[in-house]
Amino acid sequence: MEKVKKSSILPIILIIYGVFVAYRGVFSLWKVDSDIAVFPVMIRYFLTEGWSALKTFHFPIDNWFFSIIIPYGIVFHFFGEQSTLLLVLGAVVFCLTAFFAGLLVFKLSSLNQGLWCGALILAAPQIALGRGGFLLYSVAHNASMLWGLFGVLLCFLSIRKQNIFFLILSGVVFSLSSFSDPWMLPVFVLPIIISSFIMFFLESGRKRLFYTVWFFIGLFVIIFSETHCLGLFPISAIYKKGFTSVNLSWKSIIFTSASVSYYFNFIPLLNFNNFYSILLSEEKRNILLYYIAMVINFFIFFSIVYALIRSIKRKYIFFERENLFVFILFILSILGIFSASVVFKGVNNIRLARYIVNIYYALIICVCLLPWKSMDPSIRKKFYALGFLFLSASILSNKSVWKGPALLSSFDVENEVISFLNNEQIQYAYGDYWGVEAHTITWKSHYEKVVRPLLYTMDYHGFLPTIWTSPNWYHVPSSQKWVFVLTNLGDDRVCPPYPSCREAVLNQFGSPLYIKQKHQVTFFVYAGNKMNLPYDINVENWKKPLSISYDSVLSWKDFYPEIELNGNNLISVDGWEWAKHGVVTTEEYATVHVPVLDRSSTLVRMWVHLSSNKMDQLPVDVLYRGKVVAQWVVPSHESIYYLELPIEPGQNSLDYQFHILNYKAKQKPVNGIRMYRVKVLDHGG
């Protein structure tokens, strides 16, 4: 007993470490965005409007109704809707998922192996906790993993104890959670059906009857999910399922395989937190290095899966056959989600790695279920070595979590919009789901300012309501003003076939009462009866595009006449540039030289394009005439900033500088490359 206690000290320490990293991680890796803020907004709306609101609400396919909306609604009722709580819920879900995984292994094997299972799961790399795997995100498939593992635990107990109550309860859990997120079907339900079918031929007596029952329960869960609770709870889904038609492509194969490195990195000195920014940098040498690392990680992952599959042949290593049932279930879960992602193009982008999050839990559970005492010593040493490499890489990747909250984006669009609405005494506004953070503003203003999301749709040639909205949210009383908010970031920059999204707004909603510009945000102020949106809940009625006649389209220049530069050759930048080959050491300052075209003006307005290939955002001071006139952040993606600079009458040109704060002259070849570029896109005197 003393030996067992000593062997449990290390996993307990790792569990404590993992819980603290999870708590710190939610504040340094995430903020309350529209996908999180919509839940308190939506729950409050449902409680106010009742059943009729549910029937007309625009849910996505993964509606999260029973798995997230109801549990979170209970939490909000007792503890409120504070931002801290909204973020911490992600860490709570992650820790509970690790707990149920460890408890399952404990019930199947031993306490020590259960502790190691929980410890390895909690020791996730930062990219898995953050925007790679979304393990700490409050609203993601990780919540479905929590319900799925809880259901598997009940399923296992129902078979071992031959308990009808556990069987019924587990069936209810799988039915409601699969309806809430159909992702559960290939990850848990189909593996249960196949595993039950296999175990039917390996078992006998009463247990064979239970496997037969579970086979049909699995079929019932699929029908229950696909028919929306047998037709009792029809939901309105705007977008069709992504996993509906075969679409095999090399792109899906590559990205699905590459996504493994977001969860399992066995190369401690290589930090995948910077991988996406490395891709943007177009640095061939570093991209090749990361791709080689991904191939190595995938090869190790595939070798482990292959070893696990081979171990199934040695059935005698499992003390009881229901242990084999769970083992096969998780192997099929790994193979199932990989097959679905590749065949149905589920992961066609490196940022969609969250759709295969089950491989992280399933692989660790299966490895911890192996018979370590009877295992061949040489194989056991290889597993120990891989475990050490995985833990080392994960711990090193989480160093930045302890440095405090992440830097905010280049400007706080939510506060900009709230400030404008307060100053203009306007209550209603509409804007991009992400660029404007519409739901976040509604929640952040304590529902005093109502901002609803609209998304530009190329097929429609206009702005439409998005998911997580109600058609009742798009009616403004004719006596009140409302605002369309347009930023110069993300999706708000491109609205084909219009020259810009500004023309798209003017064409759909007509001439506004007035327009105001503040930093990177444009406010189009309309009266309530001017709105032009399709209110019909039937998505088919949205497919007819708005008519576009460029003879009648209002031009942005009708409101803001601008003097455009003939190309960018008149603008020169000293100090920063794109890297052509290898590692580039940039300078601390960059100077932009801009000609003044209207010499009678006292003000120069311009849009500045600024980007970086570094995932960590860096603060930058904008210097003009020796003074700091603006403070921006160099993001990992491309952003556009608005800048106004005063000039003297008759001035021919002006110079201003960018100064990188916390600049480091010496950069590491792989993780420390910093490249920037400045490009003045538009200029008016």
XYZ file of C-alpha atoms in Angstrom:
685
model
C 0.000 0.000 0.000
C 2.892 2.350 0.830
C 4.386 1.710 -2.618
C 1.093 2.589 -4.297
C 0.876 5.849 -2.362
C 4.397 6.869 -3.401
C 3.676 6.115 -7.043
C 0.629 8.390 -6.866
C 2.506 11.483 -5.670
C 3.730 12.570 -9.111
C 0.339 12.328 -10.896
C -1.315 14.187 -7.993
C 1.254 16.998 -8.347
C 0.596 17.118 -12.098
C -3.162 17.236 -11.474
C -2.766 20.219 -9.133
C -0.507 21.896 -11.697
C -3.005 21.208 -14.489
C -5.918 22.693 -12.540
C -3.950 25.890 -11.869
C -2.896 26.144 -15.528
C -6.524 25.697 -16.576
C -7.638 28.462 -14.219
C -4.902 30.825 -15.385
C -5.346 29.809 -18.994
C -8.962 30.913 -19.356
C -7.955 34.497 -18.558
C -4.757 34.605 -20.635
C -6.022 32.676 -23.670
C -9.676 33.689 -23.926
C -12.006 36.625 -23.530
C -15.799 36.884 -23.576
C -16.622 36.977 -27.292
C -19.889 36.696 -29.219
C -20.003 32.895 -29.069
C -19.828 33.032 -25.266
C -21.872 36.191 -24.644
C -24.777 34.903 -26.739
C -25.633 32.316 -24.083
C -26.661 34.681 -21.274
C -28.357 36.887 -23.906
C -30.215 33.924 -25.394
C -31.169 32.357 -22.055
C -32.612 35.645 -20.831
C -34.608 35.915 -24.073
C -35.992 32.375 -23.687
C -37.017 32.987 -20.085
C -38.805 36.175 -21.132
C -40.547 34.972 -24.307
C -41.125 31.305 -23.488
C -41.733 28.366 -25.846
C -42.547 30.506 -28.887
C -39.032 31.955 -28.794
C -37.506 28.470 -28.952
C -39.500 27.468 -32.026
C -38.360 30.436 -34.116
C -34.797 30.832 -32.867
C -31.968 30.395 -35.395
C -29.998 27.538 -33.842
C -26.967 26.009 -35.523
C -26.798 22.244 -35.976
C -24.925 21.921 -32.680
C -27.622 23.723 -30.710
C -26.188 22.823 -27.246
C -29.692 23.026 -25.784
C -29.531 20.228 -23.201
C -25.745 20.006 -22.878
C -24.917 23.708 -22.340
C -27.924 26.051 -22.451
C -29.890 24.426 -19.611
C -26.862 23.765 -17.305
C -25.447 27.246 -17.912
C -28.895 28.770 -17.392
C -29.035 27.193 -13.936
C -25.551 28.529 -13.148
C -26.476 32.042 -14.343
C -29.632 31.953 -12.221
C -27.711 31.322 -9.003
C -24.396 33.080 -9.672
C -25.143 35.818 -12.220
C -23.578 36.580 -15.606
C -20.180 37.987 -14.635
C -17.409 37.780 -17.229
C -15.223 35.848 -14.788
C -17.891 33.180 -14.450
C -18.425 32.923 -18.217
C -14.726 32.208 -18.704
C -14.214 29.980 -15.663
C -17.002 27.693 -16.885
C -14.606 26.583 -19.636
C -12.009 25.539 -17.062
C -14.679 23.796 -14.966
C -15.873 21.773 -17.962
C -12.291 20.809 -18.849
C -11.448 19.718 -15.298
C -14.703 17.754 -14.958
C -14.006 16.000 -18.258
C -10.557 15.008 -16.987
C -12.175 13.836 -13.731
C -14.681 11.549 -15.477
C -11.946 10.171 -17.738
C -9.792 9.384 -14.702
C -12.765 7.929 -12.819
C -13.558 5.658 -15.758
C -9.972 4.368 -15.884
C -10.017 3.909 -12.094
C -13.179 1.783 -12.314
C -11.682 -0.243 -15.159
C -8.138 -0.596 -13.827
C -6.576 0.956 -10.714
C -6.440 4.199 -8.754
C -2.883 4.940 -9.860
C -3.724 4.573 -13.549
C -6.837 6.693 -13.055
C -4.722 9.455 -11.494
C -2.268 9.308 -14.380
C -5.128 9.553 -16.856
C -6.420 12.741 -15.225
C -2.889 14.153 -14.929
C -2.025 13.587 -18.593
C -5.293 15.136 -19.768
C -4.854 18.226 -17.579
C -1.275 18.607 -18.864
C -2.531 19.721 -22.272
C -0.308 21.964 -24.425
C -1.260 25.618 -24.670
C -2.356 25.398 -28.305
C -4.853 22.686 -27.281
C -6.122 24.799 -24.389
C -6.402 27.829 -26.652
C -7.408 28.403 -30.258
C -6.199 25.041 -31.517
C -8.187 22.568 -29.440
C -10.550 24.937 -27.569
C -10.206 22.781 -24.431
C -10.728 25.818 -22.158
C -13.386 27.482 -24.279
C -16.764 27.694 -22.555
C -18.753 26.681 -25.636
C -17.134 23.886 -27.646
C -17.220 20.154 -28.304
C -15.291 19.717 -25.071
C -18.651 20.106 -23.287
C -19.972 17.206 -25.366
C -16.926 15.176 -24.303
C -17.932 15.767 -20.684
C -21.416 14.356 -21.246
C -20.056 11.589 -23.461
C -17.555 10.348 -20.871
C -20.227 10.540 -18.187
C -22.490 8.459 -20.432
C -19.743 5.888 -21.118
C -19.107 5.577 -17.374
C -22.811 4.891 -16.771
C -22.887 2.509 -19.736
C -19.942 0.539 -18.346
C -21.484 0.394 -14.859
C -24.821 -0.754 -16.284
C -23.095 -3.722 -17.945
C -20.776 -4.642 -15.076
C -23.459 -4.340 -12.399
C -26.279 -5.334 -14.784
C -28.158 -2.312 -13.492
C -31.294 -1.121 -15.306
C -31.186 2.350 -13.709
C -27.671 3.067 -15.023
C -28.716 1.746 -18.425
C -31.737 4.062 -18.667
C -29.845 7.065 -17.289
C -26.977 6.539 -19.726
C -29.419 6.237 -22.629
C -31.039 9.537 -21.617
C -27.622 11.239 -21.381
C -26.608 10.075 -24.860
C -29.999 10.953 -26.373
C -30.119 14.521 -25.053
C -26.433 15.267 -25.618
C -26.514 13.856 -29.179
C -29.534 15.987 -29.982
C -27.655 18.981 -28.567
C -24.534 18.175 -30.589
C -24.720 15.608 -33.435
C -20.914 15.453 -33.256
C -21.582 12.906 -30.503
C -22.881 10.382 -33.038
C -19.560 9.440 -34.729
C -17.586 10.026 -31.525
C -19.632 7.968 -29.038
C -22.878 6.508 -30.363
C -21.627 4.676 -33.460
C -18.639 3.226 -31.530
C -21.075 1.962 -28.868
C -23.211 0.277 -31.532
C -20.225 -1.447 -33.167
C -18.601 -2.380 -29.838
C -21.879 -3.853 -28.571
C -22.195 -5.888 -31.763
C -18.649 -7.263 -31.310
C -19.147 -8.046 -27.614
C -22.391 -9.880 -28.399
C -20.286 -12.670 -29.930
C -17.701 -12.652 -27.127
C -20.077 -12.682 -24.149
C -22.753 -15.053 -22.975
C -25.655 -15.126 -20.565
C -27.200 -11.993 -19.105
C -24.351 -9.686 -20.192
C -24.975 -10.636 -23.812
C -28.524 -9.369 -23.303
C -27.194 -6.014 -22.066
C -24.951 -5.635 -25.120
C -27.966 -6.383 -27.309
C -29.942 -3.681 -25.513
C -27.097 -1.199 -25.954
C -26.966 -1.975 -29.671
C -30.596 -0.914 -30.029
C -30.190 2.030 -27.634
C -27.487 3.346 -29.946
C -29.814 3.076 -32.936
C -32.553 4.840 -30.975
C -30.176 7.694 -30.056
C -29.385 8.271 -33.743
C -33.091 8.413 -34.608
C -33.788 10.638 -31.594
C -31.068 13.093 -32.613
C -31.863 13.196 -36.320
C -35.618 13.638 -35.787
C -35.161 16.421 -33.202
C -36.429 14.532 -30.165
C -38.860 12.465 -32.288
C -40.361 15.687 -33.613
C -41.169 17.048 -30.159
C -38.578 19.812 -30.330
C -38.141 21.075 -33.904
C -35.371 23.627 -34.191
C -34.629 26.041 -36.974
C -31.114 25.496 -38.263
C -29.828 28.098 -40.710
C -26.880 26.133 -41.991
C -26.855 22.564 -43.213
C -24.636 19.962 -41.653
C -21.048 19.823 -42.782
C -20.975 16.027 -42.513
C -23.691 15.301 -45.062
C -21.951 14.588 -48.354
C -18.778 12.756 -49.276
C -16.056 15.249 -50.131
C -12.741 13.435 -49.952
C -9.741 15.674 -50.582
C -6.033 15.713 -49.891
C -6.537 18.982 -48.043
C -8.760 17.286 -45.465
C -6.289 14.427 -45.062
C -3.370 16.802 -44.544
C -5.126 19.143 -42.119
C -6.704 16.317 -40.115
C -3.318 14.639 -39.736
C -1.567 17.932 -38.985
C -4.122 18.801 -36.296
C -2.802 15.927 -34.174
C 0.198 18.102 -33.256
C -2.123 20.581 -31.567
C -2.933 17.897 -28.996
C 0.131 15.654 -29.004
C 3.507 17.304 -29.436
C 6.510 15.106 -28.666
C 9.139 17.715 -29.612
C 9.633 19.909 -26.509
C 11.716 22.624 -28.204
C 9.082 23.280 -30.866
C 6.168 25.446 -29.767
C 3.046 25.010 -31.893
C 1.482 28.129 -30.361
C 3.161 30.062 -33.180
C 2.312 27.677 -36.007
C -0.494 29.654 -37.629
C 1.533 32.855 -37.605
C 4.439 30.942 -39.158
C 2.116 29.921 -41.988
C 1.144 33.562 -42.537
C 4.784 34.605 -42.650
C 5.440 32.577 -45.814
C 8.822 31.625 -44.367
C 9.485 28.428 -46.300
C 12.255 27.143 -44.049
C 10.252 27.476 -40.859
C 7.051 26.189 -42.449
C 8.979 23.128 -43.642
C 10.381 22.638 -40.140
C 6.902 22.646 -38.617
C 5.557 20.308 -41.279
C 8.380 17.860 -40.574
C 7.533 18.064 -36.871
C 3.873 17.416 -37.668
C 4.802 14.333 -39.673
C 6.875 13.065 -36.740
C 4.071 13.724 -34.256
C 1.491 12.055 -36.475
C 3.769 9.046 -37.021
C 4.162 8.639 -33.243
C 0.416 9.078 -32.745
C -0.374 6.537 -35.467
C 2.160 4.090 -33.993
C 0.477 4.328 -30.593
C -2.963 3.759 -32.122
C -1.603 0.788 -34.070
C -0.080 -0.666 -30.888
C -3.405 -0.226 -29.089
C -5.281 -2.006 -31.883
C -2.813 -4.895 -31.795
C -3.271 -5.212 -28.034
C -6.964 -6.021 -28.586
C -5.923 -9.417 -29.967
C -4.466 -10.250 -26.570
C -7.859 -10.299 -24.869
C -6.432 -12.041 -21.826
C -4.727 -8.814 -20.744
C -8.135 -7.407 -19.779
C -9.384 -8.658 -16.441
C -13.021 -8.418 -17.507
C -14.584 -8.295 -20.944
C -16.532 -5.098 -20.301
C -13.095 -3.464 -19.995
C -12.427 -4.675 -23.533
C -15.774 -3.151 -24.569
C -14.704 0.312 -23.369
C -11.255 -0.097 -24.913
C -12.695 -0.963 -28.337
C -15.214 1.875 -28.004
C -12.493 4.523 -27.674
C -10.360 3.021 -30.442
C -13.393 3.237 -32.729
C -13.993 6.807 -31.531
C -10.508 7.793 -32.721
C -10.885 6.010 -36.050
C -14.459 7.257 -36.494
C -13.761 10.973 -36.141
C -10.672 10.685 -38.339
C -12.684 8.953 -41.039
C -15.531 11.468 -40.805
C -13.135 14.434 -40.946
C -11.284 13.088 -43.971
C -14.195 11.663 -45.969
C -16.697 14.441 -45.260
C -14.197 17.322 -45.230
C -14.773 18.055 -41.555
C -11.300 19.486 -40.907
C -10.299 21.421 -44.019
C -8.450 24.116 -42.095
C -5.805 23.930 -39.397
C -8.044 26.081 -37.179
C -10.726 23.360 -37.136
C -8.693 20.978 -34.979
C -11.338 21.322 -32.254
C -13.550 18.907 -34.213
C -11.208 16.018 -33.431
C -10.822 16.860 -29.734
C -12.001 13.352 -28.787
C -8.712 11.850 -29.987
C -6.973 13.634 -27.120
C -9.101 12.033 -24.420
C -9.586 8.669 -26.128
C -5.886 8.014 -26.741
C -4.873 8.893 -23.176
C -7.666 6.719 -21.742
C -6.649 3.737 -23.892
C -2.958 4.099 -23.023
C -3.772 4.272 -19.307
C -5.891 1.108 -19.617
C -2.947 -0.946 -20.872
C -1.596 -3.655 -18.494
C 1.570 -1.861 -17.436
C 2.788 -4.532 -15.024
C 2.610 -7.375 -17.551
C 3.793 -5.249 -20.482
C 7.066 -6.024 -22.228
C 9.766 -3.893 -20.484
C 11.147 -2.531 -23.763
C 7.680 -1.374 -24.871
C 7.009 0.104 -21.436
C 10.213 2.160 -21.635
C 9.164 3.555 -25.014
C 5.820 4.639 -23.580
C 7.568 6.246 -20.601
C 9.890 8.147 -22.951
C 6.979 9.406 -25.053
C 5.110 10.415 -21.905
C 8.124 12.389 -20.700
C 8.451 14.169 -24.064
C 4.729 14.979 -24.126
C 4.738 16.395 -20.588
C 7.916 18.395 -21.229
C 6.551 19.925 -24.435
C 3.220 20.753 -22.785
C 4.738 22.360 -19.689
C 7.161 24.439 -21.785
C 4.342 25.600 -24.069
C 2.354 26.917 -21.096
C 5.033 29.297 -19.812
C 3.199 32.355 -21.138
C 0.051 31.411 -19.194
C 1.763 32.595 -16.017
C 2.554 36.034 -17.428
C -0.975 37.363 -16.996
C -3.864 38.286 -19.295
C -3.263 38.475 -23.023
C -3.048 41.824 -24.773
C -6.271 43.109 -26.206
C -6.741 43.719 -29.898
C -5.742 46.948 -31.612
C -8.788 48.764 -30.300
C -11.732 47.943 -28.088
C -14.598 47.948 -30.562
C -17.202 47.161 -27.899
C -16.417 50.277 -25.882
C -16.283 52.360 -29.069
C -19.793 51.262 -30.051
C -21.235 51.646 -26.549
C -19.729 55.133 -26.269
C -21.200 56.177 -29.628
C -24.664 54.833 -28.791
C -24.598 56.651 -25.461
C -23.514 59.936 -27.022
C -26.136 59.718 -29.784
C -28.810 58.372 -27.399
C -29.504 55.383 -29.663
C -30.522 51.993 -28.284
C -30.422 49.651 -31.303
C -27.495 48.727 -33.539
C -26.474 45.998 -35.982
C -23.077 44.778 -37.086
C -20.784 41.860 -37.832
C -20.990 38.835 -35.524
C -17.214 38.864 -34.882
C -15.908 42.218 -36.103
C -18.347 44.213 -33.970
C -18.842 41.500 -31.304
C -22.579 42.187 -31.423
C -23.722 39.787 -28.697
C -20.848 40.862 -26.461
C -21.973 44.500 -26.550
C -25.571 43.584 -25.676
C -24.369 41.555 -22.697
C -21.623 44.015 -21.700
C -24.018 46.984 -21.627
C -26.382 45.031 -19.347
C -28.964 44.962 -22.177
C -29.321 48.752 -22.172
C -27.860 48.824 -25.695
C -29.125 46.131 -28.053
C -26.713 45.126 -30.832
C -27.707 42.245 -33.111
C -25.407 40.439 -35.554
C -25.671 40.652 -39.334
C -23.311 38.819 -41.657
C -22.587 39.651 -45.285
C -23.567 36.730 -47.523
C -22.137 36.638 -51.037
C -24.957 34.454 -52.380
C -27.478 37.021 -51.172
C -25.381 40.117 -51.971
C -26.391 41.562 -48.646
C -26.429 41.297 -44.871
C -28.457 38.528 -43.231
C -29.165 37.403 -39.665
C -26.699 34.798 -38.446
C -26.959 31.764 -36.221
C -27.810 32.340 -32.559
C -30.403 34.986 -33.407
C -34.170 35.390 -33.450
C -36.192 36.993 -36.271
C -37.855 39.073 -33.558
C -34.535 40.809 -32.940
C -34.588 42.616 -36.290
C -37.594 44.899 -35.892
C -36.949 48.480 -34.836
C -39.826 50.847 -33.969
C -40.223 53.445 -36.729
C -39.929 56.264 -34.234
C -36.444 55.212 -33.144
C -33.045 55.459 -34.756
C -30.763 52.504 -35.290
C -27.144 52.161 -36.363
C -25.298 49.850 -38.702
C -21.757 49.459 -37.382
C -18.966 48.685 -39.826
C -15.356 48.075 -38.819
C -12.282 47.816 -40.996
C -11.232 44.447 -39.611
C -11.933 40.858 -40.589
C -15.052 40.130 -42.656
C -16.090 43.790 -42.701
C -13.417 44.570 -45.283
C -14.641 42.406 -48.171
C -18.191 42.357 -49.583
C -18.038 41.260 -53.246
C -19.217 42.253 -55.797
C -19.251 45.709 -54.183
C -16.097 47.837 -54.182
C -16.241 47.764 -50.381
C -18.589 46.821 -47.557
C -19.486 50.478 -47.210
C -21.198 50.367 -50.622
C -22.923 47.116 -49.611
C -24.430 48.826 -46.564
C -25.610 51.808 -48.616
C -27.135 49.609 -51.332
C -29.122 47.467 -48.905
C -30.253 50.045 -46.375
C -30.276 53.180 -48.510
C -29.080 56.656 -47.710
C -28.590 57.096 -43.941
C -29.613 60.091 -41.895
C -25.926 60.723 -41.289
C -22.587 58.920 -41.049
C -19.932 59.285 -38.391
C -16.405 57.915 -38.389
C -14.447 57.128 -35.240
C -11.091 55.402 -35.452
C -11.663 52.090 -37.283
C -15.449 52.159 -36.895
C -18.022 53.662 -39.263
C -21.524 54.361 -37.939
C -24.444 54.535 -40.401
C -27.431 56.066 -38.602
C -30.904 55.193 -39.945
C -34.521 55.570 -38.900
C -36.454 52.474 -37.834
C -38.625 52.163 -40.951
C -35.608 52.133 -43.276
C -34.566 48.577 -42.483
C -34.396 46.099 -45.365
C -33.993 42.564 -44.030
C -35.673 39.217 -44.807
C -37.613 38.383 -41.658
C -38.941 35.036 -42.874
C -37.615 32.152 -40.785
C -37.520 29.988 -43.917
C -33.937 30.080 -45.119
C -35.016 29.200 -48.663
C -36.523 32.680 -48.969
C -33.091 34.212 -48.387
C -31.471 32.717 -51.473
C -32.769 35.361 -53.850
C -30.046 38.020 -53.946
C -30.687 41.688 -53.598
C -30.658 43.496 -56.929
C -27.489 45.394 -57.695
C -27.392 48.192 -60.216
C -24.205 50.190 -60.034
C -25.965 53.150 -61.580
C -28.097 53.389 -58.466
C -25.637 52.194 -55.831
C -24.732 54.952 -53.435
C -21.000 55.500 -53.338
C -19.040 56.034 -50.182
C -17.530 59.085 -51.846
C -20.976 60.703 -51.907
C -20.555 61.081 -48.168
C -16.788 61.327 -47.760
C -15.032 62.708 -50.867
C -11.456 61.442 -50.790
C -8.331 62.206 -52.752
C -6.868 58.823 -53.615
C -3.225 58.138 -54.234
C -2.400 56.761 -57.658
C -0.840 53.552 -56.399
C 1.380 53.096 -53.383
C 4.591 54.199 -55.095
C 4.267 57.655 -53.541
C 4.513 56.161 -50.073
C 7.809 54.821 -48.783
C 8.531 52.893 -45.612
C 11.927 52.606 -43.958
C 12.651 50.001 -41.311
C 10.179 47.160 -41.772
C 9.626 44.855 -44.699
C 8.607 41.326 -45.595
C 11.344 38.768 -45.145
C 12.454 37.153 -48.392
C 14.713 34.387 -47.156
C 15.606 32.980 -43.772
C 15.554 34.919 -40.526
C 15.170 38.674 -40.558
C 16.128 40.912 -37.661
C 13.847 43.910 -37.876
C 14.504 47.351 -36.554
C 12.899 48.932 -33.544
C 11.473 51.836 -35.561
C 9.781 52.194 -38.926
C 9.239 55.551 -40.622
C 6.429 56.198 -43.109
C 6.752 59.036 -45.640
C 3.398 60.270 -46.980
C 2.853 63.071 -49.541
C 0.196 65.689 -48.849
C -2.028 66.027 -51.901
C -4.377 68.722 -50.612
C -2.048 71.437 -49.363
C -4.914 73.642 -48.240
C -5.991 71.057 -45.679
C -4.988 71.079 -42.027
C -5.580 67.357 -41.501
C -4.463 64.157 -43.229
C -6.628 61.056 -42.820
C -5.373 57.617 -43.783
C -5.886 53.894 -43.347
C -2.780 52.020 -42.268
C -2.310 48.317 -42.951
C -0.260 46.640 -40.215
C 0.460 42.956 -39.716
C 2.879 40.533 -38.114
C 3.715 36.868 -38.359
C 4.153 36.618 -34.600
C 1.300 35.026 -32.663
C 2.071 37.100 -29.563
C 0.642 40.583 -30.014
C 3.067 43.467 -29.486
C 2.230 47.031 -28.412
C 3.315 49.767 -30.819
C 3.495 53.526 -30.305
C 2.690 55.838 -33.221
C 5.008 58.870 -33.068
C 4.410 62.157 -34.860
C 6.479 65.269 -34.300
C 8.166 63.591 -31.359
C 4.931 62.786 -29.517
C 2.894 59.599 -29.128
C -0.360 60.173 -31.030
C -1.742 56.616 -30.915
C -1.057 53.270 -29.282
C -1.832 50.162 -31.309
C -1.133 46.461 -31.107
C 0.575 44.505 -33.875
C -1.710 41.486 -34.265
C -1.000 38.045 -35.668
C -3.482 38.748 -38.445
C -3.853 41.650 -40.835
C -5.696 44.669 -39.479
C -6.444 48.178 -40.672
C -6.070 51.213 -38.436
C -7.455 54.710 -38.913
C -5.078 57.619 -38.355
C -5.568 61.396 -38.415
C -2.536 63.694 -38.362
C -2.542 67.536 -38.306
C -0.468 69.418 -40.884
C 0.446 73.020 -41.595
C -1.071 74.836 -44.615
C 1.176 74.356 -47.624
C 2.996 71.340 -46.149
C 4.205 68.988 -48.915
C 4.682 65.754 -46.965
C 4.742 64.284 -43.508
C 6.682 61.586 -41.684
C 5.518 59.502 -38.753
C 7.064 56.576 -36.947
C 6.118 53.269 -35.389
C 8.003 52.204 -32.290
C 7.845 48.580 -31.132
C 7.665 48.443 -27.356
C 9.569 45.649 -25.576
C 11.666 45.258 -28.726
C 14.262 42.479 -28.781
C 17.014 42.750 -31.358
C 18.081 39.106 -31.231
C 15.405 36.617 -32.200
C 15.453 32.843 -32.127
C 15.345 31.264 -35.604
C 12.062 29.391 -35.126
C 9.938 30.916 -32.402
C 11.164 34.485 -32.394
C 10.839 35.769 -35.950
C 9.172 39.157 -36.014
C 8.222 40.715 -39.330
C 6.034 43.709 -39.955
C 4.795 45.714 -42.856
C 3.136 49.072 -43.148
C 0.942 49.988 -46.067
C -1.174 53.090 -46.415
C -4.286 51.907 -48.213
C -6.232 55.119 -48.539
C -5.343 58.751 -48.039
C -7.408 61.889 -47.970
C -6.439 65.444 -47.280
